């Protein structure tokens, strides 16, 4: 039995779609289908129920999935430990980081990483904190630098710094002269938000709903600079995480009342071997605070 067939099986089970799985594995769909068929023939069972555009696990497939995932993860960790023991000096580190945090963290992170690990590649995955947390839980990332809030028990969070979300208000806006902006003052205001997988959108939306305010979101985007441009052009209000760098005189940053604070942390899966490269990088990030 080929190990790669078992790895293919897990990817198909996770995606629920042969086409998507083939794209992730950089295989043609027919070749992937043949590989799974061979695995089923060798086991003497059917692992998937085939539908028009998706696949679901059979009872036998569910059993194999539950038993196989931790076994392959242990194998991956063992191989990483052996390579680490041999002082492997190249590889790929896959790190998740939200766009807003990335605006002030990616440059020092990359500069340090290139200096310390010239033969390694840093693969950055940009997504909101909530989405990245899901990816970590599925072992799709080595680590992420995210807003840590009620971190799941299967993940470890190492705090880096405390930050604050502020309202971005055009200088000509009626609220631009305020020292603070209460949530109830956002009633009927046009809001520009990050996308649904961001912590700040979920948190601010929840605070507005507590005040019986339905947020009037006119646009959502994970492009920080684009959001700021549209904030001014549409006389709307958006939100920014300090210390995100901003060099413009047409926007005022104003604290919310009550203030919205959060903790940026390095988060990684508990069941993943933390190699020496990752350990050194985490130690460096802790020094930045």
Coordinates of C-alpha atoms in Angstrom, one line a residue:
X1 CA 0.0 0.0 0.0
X2 CA 1.4 3.4 -1.0
X3 CA 1.6 6.0 1.7
X4 CA 0.7 8.8 -0.8
X5 CA -2.6 7.1 -1.5
X6 CA -3.5 7.4 2.1
X7 CA -2.5 11.1 2.0
X8 CA -4.7 11.6 -1.1
X9 CA -7.6 10.0 0.8
X10 CA -7.3 12.5 3.6
X11 CA -7.3 15.5 1.2
X12 CA -10.4 14.3 -0.6
X13 CA -12.1 13.7 2.7
X14 CA -11.3 17.2 3.9
X15 CA -12.4 18.9 0.7
X16 CA -15.3 16.7 -0.1
X17 CA -14.6 17.2 -3.8
X18 CA -12.3 15.3 -6.2
X19 CA -11.6 18.4 -8.4
X20 CA -10.6 20.6 -5.4
X21 CA -8.5 17.8 -3.9
X22 CA -6.7 17.3 -7.3
X23 CA -5.9 21.0 -7.4
X24 CA -4.5 21.0 -3.9
X25 CA -2.3 17.9 -4.7
X26 CA -1.2 19.2 -8.1
X27 CA -2.6 16.1 -9.7
X28 CA -4.9 15.5 -12.6
X29 CA -8.4 14.5 -11.6
X30 CA -8.3 11.1 -13.5
X31 CA -5.0 10.2 -11.8
X32 CA -6.4 11.0 -8.4
X33 CA -9.5 9.0 -9.1
X34 CA -7.4 6.0 -10.2
X35 CA -5.3 6.2 -7.0
X36 CA -8.3 6.2 -4.8
X37 CA -9.8 3.3 -6.7
X38 CA -6.6 1.3 -6.2
X39 CA -6.7 2.1 -2.5
X40 CA -10.4 0.9 -2.3
X41 CA -9.5 -2.3 -4.2
X42 CA -6.6 -3.1 -1.9
X43 CA -8.7 -2.6 1.2
X44 CA -11.7 -4.4 -0.3
X45 CA -14.2 -1.6 0.7
X46 CA -15.8 1.5 -0.7
X47 CA -14.4 4.6 1.0
X48 CA -16.5 7.3 -0.7
X49 CA -20.1 7.7 -1.8
X50 CA -19.9 9.5 -5.2
X51 CA -22.4 12.2 -6.0
X52 CA -22.6 14.6 -8.9
X53 CA -20.1 17.2 -7.7
X54 CA -19.0 15.9 -4.3
X55 CA -18.0 12.8 -2.3
X56 CA -18.9 11.8 1.2
X57 CA -17.3 9.2 3.5
X58 CA -18.9 5.8 3.9
X59 CA -18.9 4.1 7.3
X60 CA -15.6 2.4 6.4
X61 CA -14.2 5.7 5.1
X62 CA -15.1 7.5 8.4
X63 CA -13.3 4.8 10.4
X64 CA -10.2 5.0 8.2
X65 CA -10.3 8.8 8.4
X66 CA -10.5 8.9 12.3
X67 CA -7.6 6.4 12.7
X68 CA -5.4 7.6 9.8
X69 CA -5.2 11.3 10.5
X70 CA -3.4 11.2 13.8
X71 CA -1.1 8.4 12.5
X72 CA 0.0 10.4 9.5
X73 CA 0.5 13.5 11.7
X74 CA 2.7 11.5 14.1
X75 CA 4.7 10.3 11.1
X76 CA 5.1 13.8 9.8
X77 CA 6.2 15.0 13.2
X78 CA 8.7 12.1 13.5
X79 CA 10.2 13.0 10.1
X80 CA 10.5 16.7 11.1
X81 CA 12.2 15.8 14.3
X82 CA 14.7 13.6 12.5
X83 CA 15.4 16.3 9.9
X84 CA 15.7 18.8 12.8
X85 CA 18.2 16.6 14.6
X86 CA 20.2 16.5 11.4
X87 CA 20.1 20.3 11.4
X88 CA 18.2 20.6 8.2
X89 CA 19.0 24.1 6.8
X90 CA 16.3 24.5 4.2
X91 CA 12.6 24.1 3.8
X92 CA 9.3 26.0 3.7
X93 CA 7.6 27.6 6.7
X94 CA 3.9 28.3 6.2
X95 CA 2.6 31.2 8.3
X96 CA -0.8 32.7 8.4
X97 CA -1.2 36.4 9.1
X98 CA -4.2 38.8 8.7
X99 CA -3.7 41.7 6.3
X100 CA -3.9 44.4 9.1
X101 CA -1.4 42.6 11.3
X102 CA 0.7 41.9 8.3
X103 CA 1.0 45.7 7.6
X104 CA 3.3 46.1 10.6
X105 CA 4.6 42.6 11.2
X106 CA 5.6 41.1 7.8
X107 CA 8.5 43.4 7.1
X108 CA 10.5 42.7 10.3
X109 CA 9.4 39.1 10.2
X110 CA 10.7 38.6 6.6
X111 CA 14.0 40.6 7.2
X112 CA 14.8 38.5 10.3
X113 CA 13.8 35.2 8.7
X114 CA 15.9 35.8 5.6
X115 CA 18.9 36.8 7.7
X116 CA 18.7 33.7 9.9
X117 CA 17.4 31.2 7.4
X118 CA 18.7 32.2 3.9
X119 CA 17.8 28.8 2.3
X120 CA 14.3 28.7 3.7
X121 CA 11.1 29.9 2.0
X122 CA 8.5 31.9 4.0
X123 CA 5.0 31.1 2.6
X124 CA 2.6 33.8 3.8
X125 CA -1.1 33.0 3.9
X126 CA -3.2 36.2 4.3
X127 CA -6.7 35.7 5.8
X128 CA -8.6 36.9 8.8
X129 CA -7.8 35.6 12.3
X130 CA -10.9 33.5 12.5
X131 CA -10.2 31.8 9.2
X132 CA -6.6 31.2 10.1
X133 CA -7.5 29.6 13.4
X134 CA -9.6 27.1 11.4
X135 CA -6.6 26.4 9.2
X136 CA -4.4 25.8 12.2
X137 CA -6.9 23.4 13.6
X138 CA -6.7 21.4 10.4
X139 CA -2.9 21.5 10.4
X140 CA -2.8 23.5 7.2
X141 CA -0.3 26.0 8.7
X142 CA 2.9 25.8 10.8
X143 CA 1.8 28.8 12.8
X144 CA -0.2 32.1 12.5
X145 CA 0.2 35.6 14.0
X146 CA -3.4 36.4 14.8
X147 CA -5.8 38.0 17.3
X148 CA -6.0 35.4 20.1
X149 CA -9.5 35.3 21.6
X150 CA -10.8 32.2 23.3
X151 CA -8.1 30.1 21.7
X152 CA -9.3 26.5 21.2
X153 CA -7.8 23.8 23.4
X154 CA -6.1 22.1 20.4
X155 CA -4.0 25.3 19.8
X156 CA -1.2 26.9 21.7
X157 CA -1.1 30.8 21.9
X158 CA 2.1 32.7 22.8
X159 CA 1.1 36.4 23.4
X160 CA 3.2 39.0 21.6
X161 CA 1.5 42.5 22.2
X162 CA -1.7 44.3 23.1
X163 CA -3.3 46.3 20.4
X164 CA -6.4 48.6 20.0
X165 CA -9.0 48.9 17.2
X166 CA -9.8 52.5 16.3
X167 CA -12.4 54.1 14.1
X168 CA -11.1 55.7 10.9
X169 CA -13.1 58.8 10.3
X170 CA -12.8 61.2 7.3
X171 CA -11.7 64.7 8.5
X172 CA -15.0 66.3 7.2
X173 CA -17.2 63.7 8.9
X174 CA -19.6 64.8 11.7
X175 CA -17.8 62.6 14.2
X176 CA -14.2 63.7 13.3
X177 CA -14.0 66.1 16.2
X178 CA -14.9 63.6 18.9
X179 CA -12.2 62.4 21.3
X180 CA -14.0 59.0 21.5
X181 CA -16.9 57.4 19.6
X182 CA -19.5 55.5 21.5
X183 CA -21.0 52.5 19.7
X184 CA -24.5 54.0 19.7
X185 CA -23.1 56.9 17.7
X186 CA -22.5 54.5 14.8
X187 CA -26.3 54.2 14.3
X188 CA -27.1 54.7 10.6
X189 CA -23.5 55.3 9.7
X190 CA -22.1 53.7 6.6
X191 CA -19.4 51.2 7.7
X192 CA -16.5 49.7 5.7
X193 CA -15.3 46.4 7.3
X194 CA -12.9 43.6 6.8
X195 CA -14.4 40.4 5.6
X196 CA -16.4 37.9 7.7
X197 CA -13.3 35.8 8.8
X198 CA -11.8 38.8 10.7
X199 CA -11.9 39.1 14.5
X200 CA -12.6 42.8 14.5
X201 CA -15.6 42.6 12.2
X202 CA -17.2 39.9 14.4
X203 CA -16.4 41.7 17.6
X204 CA -17.6 45.2 16.5
X205 CA -20.7 43.8 14.9
X206 CA -21.5 42.0 18.2
X207 CA -21.0 45.3 20.2
X208 CA -23.4 47.1 17.8
X209 CA -26.0 44.4 18.1
X210 CA -25.9 44.7 21.9
X211 CA -27.0 48.3 21.4
X212 CA -29.8 47.0 19.2
X213 CA -28.0 48.6 16.2
X214 CA -28.0 46.8 12.9
X215 CA -24.6 47.6 11.2
X216 CA -25.0 49.3 7.9
X217 CA -22.0 47.7 6.1
X218 CA -21.6 49.2 2.6
X219 CA -18.4 47.3 1.7
X220 CA -16.2 44.6 3.0
X221 CA -12.6 43.9 1.9
X222 CA -9.4 42.6 3.3
X223 CA -7.4 45.3 1.4
X224 CA -6.4 47.8 4.1
X225 CA -5.4 50.7 1.9
X226 CA -8.4 50.2 -0.4
X227 CA -10.7 50.4 2.7
X228 CA -9.1 53.6 3.8
X229 CA -9.5 55.2 0.3
X230 CA -13.2 54.2 0.2
X231 CA -13.7 55.5 3.7
X232 CA -12.8 59.0 2.5
X233 CA -14.4 58.8 -0.9
X234 CA -17.8 57.6 0.6
X235 CA -17.6 59.6 3.9
X236 CA -17.9 56.3 5.7
X237 CA -16.3 54.8 8.9
X238 CA -13.9 51.9 8.9
X239 CA -11.7 50.4 11.6
X240 CA -8.0 50.0 12.0
X241 CA -5.7 48.1 14.3
X242 CA -3.0 50.2 15.9
X243 CA 0.0 50.2 15.4
X244 CA -1.0 49.8 11.7
X245 CA 1.1 52.4 9.8
X246 CA -1.0 55.2 8.3
X247 CA 0.4 58.2 6.5
X248 CA -2.5 60.4 5.4
X249 CA -4.0 63.6 6.6
X250 CA -7.6 63.0 5.4
X251 CA -8.4 60.5 8.1
X252 CA -8.6 60.7 11.9
X253 CA -8.1 57.7 14.1
X254 CA -10.5 57.8 17.1
X255 CA -10.8 55.4 20.0
X256 CA -14.1 53.6 20.5
X257 CA -16.0 53.8 23.8
X258 CA -15.6 51.4 25.4
X259 CA -12.2 50.8 23.8
X260 CA -11.8 47.6 21.7
X261 CA -8.5 46.0 22.7
X262 CA -7.0 42.6 21.8
X263 CA -3.9 40.5 22.0
X264 CA -1.8 39.6 19.0
X265 CA -0.3 36.1 19.5
X266 CA 1.7 33.4 17.7
X267 CA -0.6 30.4 17.6
X268 CA 0.3 26.9 16.5
X269 CA -1.3 23.4 16.7
X270 CA -0.6 21.4 19.8
X271 CA -0.1 18.2 17.8
X272 CA 2.6 19.6 15.6
X273 CA 6.4 19.3 16.2
X274 CA 7.8 22.7 16.7
X275 CA 11.2 22.6 15.0
X276 CA 14.2 24.7 15.9
X277 CA 13.6 27.2 13.1
X278 CA 10.0 27.8 14.3
X279 CA 11.2 28.1 17.9
X280 CA 13.8 30.7 17.1
X281 CA 11.3 32.7 15.0
X282 CA 8.7 32.7 17.9
X283 CA 11.5 33.9 20.3
X284 CA 12.3 36.7 17.9
X285 CA 8.7 37.8 17.6
X286 CA 8.4 37.9 21.4
X287 CA 11.3 40.4 21.5
X288 CA 9.4 42.8 19.1
X289 CA 6.7 43.7 21.7

